[in-house]
């Protein structure tokens, strides 16, 4: 798709209401997806509004998504839009670095998250998940969000930074990751370094994690140090920029922390939504479980190839991604006037694309408010029928680097859970928790579990 500058643009509809400077910040903060959905239904596929003194342009629909995801960094900048993340990522790391360095760093982290290295991490993920489930006992009650957060924190720490890190910070880890996530607030769009308590906790958590990674790098560099299987840390320690220079320990620590940050809460939320929706729809819960029982007999190993063949589980994950994408709003900043579909988004505006709002478009997904994993099955394949309709992992230039990692770990977790436990929700799902940029099921989200009799 080519993006052309047209001489005559139509005017973007502006949402009515809002307060001076704050604009629609209160409504947006309260329920970002609901707010954008309402705007989409009343003002159409593109509209503008003010948020904390900043002009925002919302763009919805497959053709707008394609245009945004295909745009080059010089046109629509991801880096500019996510400057509020720099206190977490670190100066000189990804969005905190220049464009060329950012691109080189993105390539460096790709290796361990894809292909052979990703496949090799499957047994480690299985071992981490199994150890967690073994400790659950015969039966009990747990919060599903906590379970998913603990499981994904252990897997991310173990697979990305390594076993030393995982053991060193065991008790603290989950709280530190939560402090990082809770440090991503709407106020960060104005100034992410304001002296607010969540920002202070974010900075303390970052310092603690980075110090620990530094220690591990130091230990690994000692002559005669034991080298285990390759993880992201080993990859980054031997990586080189185009000019041949190595990464400093600060940058390595920042990149590892960035990957954990990008992947842990998102994966935990996606795993929790998949479970909440499955348990609220017994027909699908039983189908997913029957599929696992069949695999358990015929192909019990949780290899990437077997995980790939689990079509029911796959459809359930996609439906959770569609209904409750963990990243519900994606952002870009226009570096020059950007024209799409006859309207101009002026230079300096913040562009919003919303998986959460756009996934409820009836022109893309039939009966969008209904839970129906079969929409992704044979005969319907609503995701393939409309490219750029399902965008829970983004797309194009900045599509999720960790997609394969996230899917592999979550399929492993849910395969084991369904094979080994009878599960039951203790209450119907409540309204989503949208207090940070990652949308999770609202608490309480308690489940009851009982170990099944014939476990593998
Ligand atoms: C269910 C879990 C996940 C979801 C829903 C998710 C979602 C997304 C989305 C929507 C984007 C695009 C952002 C944009 O266009 O503005 C993205 C980018 C990214 N994700 Fe994920 N993600 C997940 C897991 C992970 C994991 C596990 C990792 C790494 C270990 C990861 C690393 C990244 C990185 C590095 C980018 C930036 C790519 C770029 O700008 O080129 N993500 N993710």
Coordinates of C-alpha atoms and ligand atoms in Angstrom, one line a residue:
X1 CA 0.0 0.0 0.0
X2 CA 1.5 3.4 -1.0
X3 CA 0.7 6.4 1.1
X4 CA 0.3 9.5 -0.9
X5 CA 0.1 13.1 0.1
X6 CA -3.1 14.5 -1.4
X7 CA -3.8 18.1 -2.1
X8 CA -7.3 18.1 -0.7
X9 CA -7.9 16.4 2.6
X10 CA -11.1 15.8 4.4
X11 CA -11.2 17.1 7.9
X12 CA -10.8 14.6 10.8
X13 CA -13.9 14.6 13.0
X14 CA -13.1 15.9 16.5
X15 CA -14.7 14.3 19.5
X16 CA -17.0 16.7 21.4
X17 CA -16.6 17.5 25.1
X18 CA -13.4 17.2 27.1
X19 CA -11.7 19.7 29.4
X20 CA -9.1 22.3 28.6
X21 CA -5.6 20.7 28.4
X22 CA -6.8 17.4 30.0
X23 CA -9.1 16.8 27.0
X24 CA -10.7 13.4 27.3
X25 CA -8.0 12.1 29.7
X26 CA -10.5 11.2 32.5
X27 CA -12.7 9.0 30.2
X28 CA -9.7 7.5 28.5
X29 CA -8.0 6.6 31.8
X30 CA -11.1 5.1 33.2
X31 CA -11.7 2.8 30.2
X32 CA -9.5 3.3 27.2
X33 CA -11.0 0.5 25.1
X34 CA -14.6 1.5 25.9
X35 CA -13.8 5.2 25.1
X36 CA -12.2 4.4 21.7
X37 CA -14.9 1.9 20.8
X38 CA -17.6 4.5 21.6
X39 CA -15.6 7.1 19.5
X40 CA -15.4 4.6 16.6
X41 CA -19.1 3.8 16.7
X42 CA -20.1 7.5 16.8
X43 CA -17.3 9.4 14.9
X44 CA -16.2 6.7 12.5
X45 CA -12.9 5.0 11.6
X46 CA -10.7 8.1 12.2
X47 CA -11.2 10.9 14.7
X48 CA -9.2 13.3 16.8
X49 CA -9.3 14.3 20.4
X50 CA -7.0 15.9 23.1
X51 CA -5.2 13.9 25.8
X52 CA -3.1 15.8 28.3
X53 CA -2.5 18.7 26.0
X54 CA -1.5 16.4 23.1
X55 CA -3.5 16.0 19.9
X56 CA -4.4 12.3 19.4
X57 CA -5.6 10.8 16.1
X58 CA -7.3 7.4 16.4
X59 CA -7.2 5.2 13.3
X60 CA -9.2 2.0 13.0
X61 CA -9.9 -0.7 10.4
X62 CA -7.6 -3.1 8.4
X63 CA -6.6 -0.5 5.8
X64 CA -5.6 2.0 8.5
X65 CA -3.7 -0.7 10.4
X66 CA -1.8 -1.7 7.3
X67 CA -0.9 2.0 6.6
X68 CA 0.3 2.5 10.2
X69 CA 2.3 -0.7 10.4
X70 CA 3.9 -0.3 7.0
X71 CA 5.0 3.3 7.6
X72 CA 8.7 3.9 8.1
X73 CA 10.1 5.2 11.3
X74 CA 10.8 8.6 9.6
X75 CA 7.0 8.9 8.9
X76 CA 5.4 7.4 12.0
X77 CA 7.8 6.9 14.8
X78 CA 7.4 4.2 17.4
X79 CA 10.5 5.4 19.1
X80 CA 9.1 8.9 19.7
X81 CA 5.7 7.5 20.9
X82 CA 7.3 5.2 23.5
X83 CA 9.7 7.7 25.0
X84 CA 7.8 7.3 28.3
X85 CA 9.3 3.8 28.5
X86 CA 12.9 5.0 28.5
X87 CA 13.1 5.1 32.3
X88 CA 12.4 1.4 32.3
X89 CA 14.4 0.4 29.2
X90 CA 17.4 2.6 30.0
X91 CA 19.3 5.4 28.1
X92 CA 20.9 3.9 25.0
X93 CA 18.6 0.9 25.0
X94 CA 16.0 0.5 22.1
X95 CA 13.6 3.5 22.2
X96 CA 16.3 5.2 24.4
X97 CA 18.9 5.0 21.6
X98 CA 19.2 6.5 18.1
X99 CA 17.2 4.9 15.3
X100 CA 20.1 2.9 13.8
X101 CA 21.3 1.5 17.2
X102 CA 17.7 0.7 18.0
X103 CA 17.3 -1.4 14.8
X104 CA 20.6 -3.2 15.5
X105 CA 19.6 -4.0 19.0
X106 CA 16.1 -5.3 17.9
X107 CA 17.9 -7.7 15.5
X108 CA 20.2 -8.9 18.3
X109 CA 17.3 -9.9 20.6
X110 CA 15.5 -11.6 17.7
X111 CA 17.8 -14.6 17.5
X112 CA 17.0 -16.1 20.9
X113 CA 13.3 -15.5 20.4
X114 CA 12.9 -17.3 17.1
X115 CA 14.0 -20.4 15.2
X116 CA 16.4 -23.0 16.6
X117 CA 17.1 -21.1 19.9
X118 CA 13.4 -20.7 20.6
X119 CA 12.7 -24.4 19.8
X120 CA 15.6 -25.4 22.1
X121 CA 14.0 -23.4 25.0
X122 CA 10.8 -25.6 24.9
X123 CA 12.2 -28.3 27.4
X124 CA 13.3 -25.5 29.8
X125 CA 9.8 -24.0 29.6
X126 CA 8.3 -27.4 30.3
X127 CA 10.6 -28.0 33.3
X128 CA 9.8 -24.6 34.8
X129 CA 6.0 -24.9 34.3
X130 CA 6.0 -28.5 35.6
X131 CA 8.0 -27.6 38.7
X132 CA 5.4 -24.9 39.5
X133 CA 2.5 -27.2 39.0
X134 CA 4.1 -30.0 41.1
X135 CA 4.1 -27.5 44.0
X136 CA 0.4 -26.9 43.8
X137 CA -0.6 -30.0 45.7
X138 CA -3.6 -32.2 45.1
X139 CA -6.2 -29.5 45.2
X140 CA -6.7 -25.9 46.1
X141 CA -7.9 -22.5 45.2
X142 CA -5.7 -19.8 43.5
X143 CA -5.9 -16.6 41.7
X144 CA -5.4 -17.3 38.0
X145 CA -3.8 -13.9 37.3
X146 CA -1.2 -14.6 40.1
X147 CA -0.6 -18.1 38.8
X148 CA 0.1 -16.8 35.2
X149 CA 2.2 -14.0 36.5
X150 CA 4.4 -16.4 38.6
X151 CA 4.7 -18.9 35.8
X152 CA 5.6 -16.4 33.1
X153 CA 8.0 -14.6 35.4
X154 CA 9.9 -17.8 36.1
X155 CA 10.0 -18.8 32.5
X156 CA 11.1 -15.4 31.2
X157 CA 13.8 -15.0 33.9
X158 CA 15.1 -18.5 33.3
X159 CA 15.0 -18.5 29.5
X160 CA 16.2 -14.9 28.9
X161 CA 18.7 -14.2 31.7
X162 CA 19.5 -17.7 32.9
X163 CA 19.3 -20.1 35.8
X164 CA 21.5 -18.0 38.1
X165 CA 19.2 -15.0 37.9
X166 CA 16.1 -17.1 38.3
X167 CA 17.4 -18.6 41.6
X168 CA 18.9 -15.4 42.9
X169 CA 15.8 -13.3 42.8
X170 CA 13.1 -16.1 43.2
X171 CA 11.2 -14.5 46.1
X172 CA 11.5 -10.9 44.9
X173 CA 11.0 -11.3 41.2
X174 CA 7.3 -11.1 40.8
X175 CA 7.1 -7.9 42.9
X176 CA 9.9 -6.3 41.0
X177 CA 8.2 -7.0 37.7
X178 CA 4.9 -5.7 39.0
X179 CA 6.6 -2.4 40.1
X180 CA 8.0 -2.0 36.6
X181 CA 4.6 -2.5 35.1
X182 CA 2.8 -0.2 37.5
X183 CA 5.3 2.5 36.6
X184 CA 3.7 2.7 33.1
X185 CA 1.0 5.3 33.7
X186 CA -0.9 7.8 31.6
X187 CA 1.0 10.6 33.4
X188 CA 4.2 9.2 31.7
X189 CA 2.9 10.7 28.5
X190 CA 3.5 14.1 30.0
X191 CA 6.7 13.4 31.9
X192 CA 7.8 9.8 32.9
X193 CA 10.2 11.3 35.5
X194 CA 7.6 13.2 37.6
X195 CA 8.3 12.5 41.3
X196 CA 5.3 10.1 41.7
X197 CA 5.4 7.1 44.0
X198 CA 4.8 4.5 41.1
X199 CA 7.6 6.1 39.2
X200 CA 9.9 5.9 42.2
X201 CA 9.0 2.2 42.7
X202 CA 9.6 1.6 39.0
X203 CA 13.1 3.1 39.3
X204 CA 14.0 1.1 42.4
X205 CA 12.9 -2.1 40.8
X206 CA 14.9 -1.4 37.7
X207 CA 18.0 -0.7 39.7
X208 CA 17.6 -3.9 41.6
X209 CA 17.2 -6.1 38.5
X210 CA 20.0 -4.4 36.6
X211 CA 22.4 -4.8 39.6
X212 CA 21.6 -8.5 39.7
X213 CA 22.2 -8.9 35.9
X214 CA 25.5 -7.1 36.3
X215 CA 26.6 -9.6 38.9
X216 CA 25.7 -12.5 36.7
X217 CA 27.6 -11.0 33.7
X218 CA 30.6 -10.6 36.0
X219 CA 30.4 -14.2 37.1
X220 CA 30.0 -15.4 33.5
X221 CA 33.1 -13.4 32.4
X222 CA 35.3 -15.0 35.1
X223 CA 37.9 -17.3 33.6
X224 CA 36.8 -20.9 33.8
X225 CA 33.1 -20.0 34.4
X226 CA 30.7 -22.8 33.5
X227 CA 28.7 -22.2 30.4
X228 CA 25.2 -23.7 30.3
X229 CA 22.8 -23.9 27.3
X230 CA 22.7 -20.6 25.3
X231 CA 20.2 -18.0 26.6
X232 CA 19.7 -14.4 25.6
X233 CA 22.4 -13.2 28.0
X234 CA 25.1 -15.4 26.2
X235 CA 23.9 -14.1 22.9
X236 CA 24.1 -10.5 23.9
X237 CA 27.5 -10.9 25.5
X238 CA 28.9 -12.0 22.2
X239 CA 26.8 -9.7 19.9
X240 CA 28.5 -6.9 18.0
X241 CA 27.2 -3.6 16.4
X242 CA 27.8 -3.0 12.7
X243 CA 31.0 -1.2 13.5
X244 CA 32.4 -4.2 15.4
X245 CA 32.0 -2.8 18.9
X246 CA 30.6 -4.9 21.7
X247 CA 27.6 -4.0 24.0
X248 CA 28.4 -2.5 27.4
X249 CA 27.2 -4.4 30.5
X250 CA 24.7 -1.6 31.0
X251 CA 23.2 -2.0 27.6
X252 CA 23.1 -5.8 27.9
X253 CA 21.3 -5.5 31.3
X254 CA 18.9 -2.9 29.8
X255 CA 18.1 -5.1 26.8
X256 CA 17.4 -8.1 29.0
X257 CA 15.2 -6.1 31.3
X258 CA 13.4 -4.7 28.2
X259 CA 12.6 -8.1 26.9
X260 CA 11.3 -9.3 30.3
X261 CA 9.2 -6.1 30.5
X262 CA 7.8 -6.5 27.0
X263 CA 6.9 -10.1 27.4
X264 CA 6.1 -11.0 31.0
X265 CA 3.0 -9.0 31.8
X266 CA 1.6 -9.3 28.3
X267 CA 2.1 -13.1 28.4
X268 CA 0.6 -13.4 31.9
X269 CA -2.4 -11.4 30.9
X270 CA -2.9 -13.4 27.7
X271 CA -2.6 -16.7 29.6
X272 CA -5.1 -15.5 32.2
X273 CA -7.6 -14.3 29.6
X274 CA -7.4 -17.5 27.7
X275 CA -8.2 -19.4 31.0
X276 CA -10.9 -17.0 32.1
X277 CA -12.7 -17.4 28.8
X278 CA -12.2 -21.1 28.6
X279 CA -13.6 -21.7 32.1
X280 CA -16.6 -19.4 31.4
X281 CA -17.4 -21.5 28.3
X282 CA -17.5 -25.2 29.4
X283 CA -18.0 -26.5 25.8
X284 CA -14.7 -25.0 24.8
X285 CA -13.0 -26.0 28.0
X286 CA -14.1 -29.6 27.4
X287 CA -13.0 -29.5 23.8
X288 CA -9.5 -28.1 24.7
X289 CA -9.2 -30.8 27.4
X290 CA -10.2 -33.6 25.0
X291 CA -7.6 -32.4 22.5
X292 CA -5.0 -32.6 25.3
X293 CA -6.1 -36.0 26.3
X294 CA -5.7 -37.2 22.7
X295 CA -2.2 -35.7 22.5
X296 CA -1.3 -37.2 25.9
X297 CA -1.9 -40.6 24.5
X298 CA -0.7 -40.2 20.9
X299 CA 2.0 -37.4 21.0
X300 CA 2.7 -36.7 24.7
X301 CA 5.9 -34.6 24.2
X302 CA 5.4 -30.9 24.4
X303 CA 7.7 -30.3 21.4
X304 CA 7.2 -27.1 19.3
X305 CA 5.9 -29.4 16.4
X306 CA 3.2 -30.9 18.6
X307 CA 2.3 -27.6 20.1
X308 CA 1.8 -26.3 16.6
X309 CA -0.7 -29.1 15.9
X310 CA -3.0 -28.2 18.8
X311 CA -5.7 -26.5 16.7
X312 CA -8.4 -26.2 19.4
X313 CA -6.0 -24.6 21.9
X314 CA -4.7 -22.4 19.1
X315 CA -8.2 -21.1 18.3
X316 CA -8.9 -20.5 22.0
X317 CA -5.7 -18.4 22.3
X318 CA -6.6 -16.4 19.2
X319 CA -10.1 -15.7 20.5
X320 CA -8.7 -14.5 23.8
X321 CA -6.2 -12.3 21.8
X322 CA -9.1 -10.9 19.8
X323 CA -11.5 -10.2 22.7
X324 CA -8.9 -9.0 25.2
X325 CA -5.6 -8.1 23.6
X326 CA -3.2 -7.3 26.5
X327 CA -1.8 -4.3 24.6
X328 CA -5.0 -2.5 23.8
X329 CA -3.6 0.7 22.4
X330 CA -0.5 1.0 20.2
X331 CA 1.1 4.4 19.5
X332 CA 3.1 6.3 16.9
X333 CA 4.1 10.0 16.5
X334 CA 3.8 11.6 13.1
X335 CA 7.2 13.0 12.0
X336 CA 5.6 14.7 9.0
X337 CA 2.0 15.1 7.8
X338 CA 0.6 11.7 7.2
X339 CA -2.2 11.2 4.8
X340 CA -4.5 8.2 4.8
X341 CA -7.9 7.7 3.1
X342 CA -8.2 11.4 2.3
X343 CA -7.5 12.9 5.7
X344 CA -4.3 14.3 7.0
X345 CA -2.8 13.5 10.4
X346 CA -0.6 16.6 11.2
X347 CA 3.0 16.4 12.1
X348 CA 3.6 15.9 15.8
X349 CA 0.2 14.2 16.5
X350 CA 0.0 11.0 18.5
X351 CA -1.5 8.2 16.4
X352 CA -3.5 5.5 18.3
X353 CA -4.3 2.1 16.8
X354 CA -6.4 0.0 19.2
X355 CA -6.4 -3.8 19.0
X356 CA -9.0 -3.7 21.8
X357 CA -11.5 -1.5 20.0
X358 CA -10.8 -2.7 16.4
X359 CA -11.2 -6.3 17.3
X360 CA -14.9 -5.6 18.0
X361 CA -15.6 -4.4 14.4
X362 CA -18.5 -6.3 13.0
X363 CA -17.3 -5.8 9.4
X364 CA -14.2 -7.9 10.4
X365 CA -15.4 -10.3 13.0
X366 CA -18.9 -11.7 12.9
X367 CA -20.8 -11.2 16.2
X368 CA -17.7 -9.6 17.7
X369 CA -18.9 -9.6 21.3
X370 CA -19.5 -13.3 21.2
X371 CA -16.8 -15.8 22.4
X372 CA -16.4 -18.1 19.4
X373 CA -12.9 -19.7 18.9
X374 CA -14.4 -21.5 15.8
X375 CA -14.3 -18.2 13.9
X376 CA -10.6 -19.1 13.4
X377 CA -11.3 -22.6 12.3
X378 CA -11.8 -24.2 8.9
X379 CA -14.5 -22.6 6.8
X380 CA -14.3 -19.2 8.6
X381 CA -10.7 -18.2 9.3
X382 CA -11.7 -14.7 10.0
X383 CA -8.1 -13.7 10.7
X384 CA -6.9 -14.8 7.3
X385 CA -9.9 -13.4 5.5
X386 CA -9.1 -9.9 6.6
X387 CA -5.3 -9.2 6.8
X388 CA -4.5 -6.7 9.5
X389 CA -7.9 -7.5 11.2
X390 CA -6.4 -9.4 14.1
X391 CA -3.5 -7.3 15.5
X392 CA -3.0 -8.3 19.1
X393 CA 0.7 -8.8 18.4
X394 CA 0.9 -5.7 16.2
X395 CA 2.2 -6.1 12.6
X396 CA 4.6 -4.9 9.9
X397 CA 7.8 -3.0 10.9
X398 CA 7.2 -3.3 14.6
X399 CA 5.3 -6.5 14.9
X400 CA 5.9 -8.4 18.1
X401 CA 9.4 -10.0 18.2
X402 CA 8.4 -12.3 21.1
X403 CA 5.3 -13.7 19.4
X404 CA 6.8 -17.2 19.1
X405 CA 8.2 -17.1 22.6
X406 CA 4.9 -16.0 24.1
X407 CA 2.9 -18.6 22.2
X408 CA 5.2 -21.5 23.0
X409 CA 5.3 -20.8 26.7
X410 CA 1.6 -20.3 27.0
X411 CA 0.7 -23.4 25.0
X412 CA 3.0 -25.4 27.3
X413 CA 1.4 -23.9 30.4
X414 CA -2.1 -24.6 29.3
X415 CA -1.4 -28.0 27.9
X416 CA 0.0 -29.1 31.3
X417 CA -2.8 -27.5 33.2
X418 CA -5.5 -29.1 31.2
X419 CA -3.8 -32.5 31.2
X420 CA -3.1 -32.6 34.9
X421 CA -6.0 -30.7 36.6
X422 CA -9.8 -30.4 36.7
X423 CA -10.4 -26.6 36.7
X424 CA -13.3 -24.5 37.7
X425 CA -13.9 -20.7 37.9
X426 CA -15.1 -19.6 41.3
X427 CA -16.9 -16.5 40.0
X428 CA -18.0 -15.1 36.6
X429 CA -15.4 -12.8 34.9
X430 CA -15.5 -9.2 36.2
X431 CA -14.7 -6.1 34.3
X432 CA -11.2 -5.9 32.8
X433 CA -8.4 -4.2 34.8
X434 CA -7.1 -1.4 32.6
X435 CA -5.2 0.5 35.3
X436 CA -1.8 0.0 33.5
X437 CA -1.1 -0.3 29.8
X438 CA -1.6 -4.1 29.9
X439 CA -5.2 -5.1 30.1
X440 CA -5.7 -8.0 32.6
X441 CA -8.8 -9.8 33.9
X442 CA -10.1 -7.9 36.9
X443 CA -9.6 -9.4 40.4
X444 CA -10.8 -11.6 42.0
X445 CA -10.1 -14.2 39.4
X446 CA -10.1 -17.3 41.6
X447 CA -10.1 -20.8 40.3
X448 CA -10.5 -24.2 42.0
X449 CA -8.2 -27.0 40.9
X450 CA -8.0 -30.7 41.6
X451 CA -5.4 -33.0 40.3
X452 CA -6.8 -35.5 37.7
X453 CA -6.5 -39.1 38.4
X454 CA -4.6 -40.3 35.4
X455 CA -1.7 -37.8 34.9
X456 CA 1.2 -38.4 32.6
Ligands
LIG1 C1 1.1 -12.4 24.8 C2 2.2 -11.8 24.9 C3 2.5 -10.6 24.0 C4 1.7 -9.7 23.4 C5 0.2 -9.6 23.4 C6 2.6 -8.7 22.7 C7 2.2 -7.7 21.9 C8 3.0 -6.9 21.2 C9 2.5 -5.8 20.3 C10 1.1 -5.5 20.1 C11 3.6 -5.2 19.8 C12 3.6 -4.1 18.8 C13 3.7 -2.7 19.5 C14 3.5 -1.6 18.5 O1 3.3 -1.8 17.3 O2 3.5 -0.5 19.0 C15 4.8 -5.9 20.3 C16 6.1 -5.5 20.1 C17 7.2 -6.1 20.7 N1 7.2 -7.2 21.5 FE1 5.6 -8.2 22.1 N2 3.9 -9.1 23.0 C18 3.9 -10.2 23.7 C19 5.0 -10.9 24.2 C20 6.3 -10.6 23.9 C21 7.5 -11.3 24.4 C22 7.4 -12.6 25.2 C23 8.6 -10.5 24.0 C24 10.0 -10.8 24.3 C25 10.5 -11.7 25.1 C26 8.1 -9.4 23.3 C27 8.9 -8.5 22.7 C28 8.5 -7.5 21.8 C29 9.3 -6.5 21.2 C30 10.9 -6.4 21.3 C31 8.5 -5.6 20.5 C32 9.0 -4.4 19.6 C33 9.2 -4.8 18.2 C34 9.6 -3.7 17.3 O3 9.3 -2.5 17.7 O4 10.3 -3.9 16.3 N3 6.7 -9.4 23.2 N4 4.4 -6.9 21.2

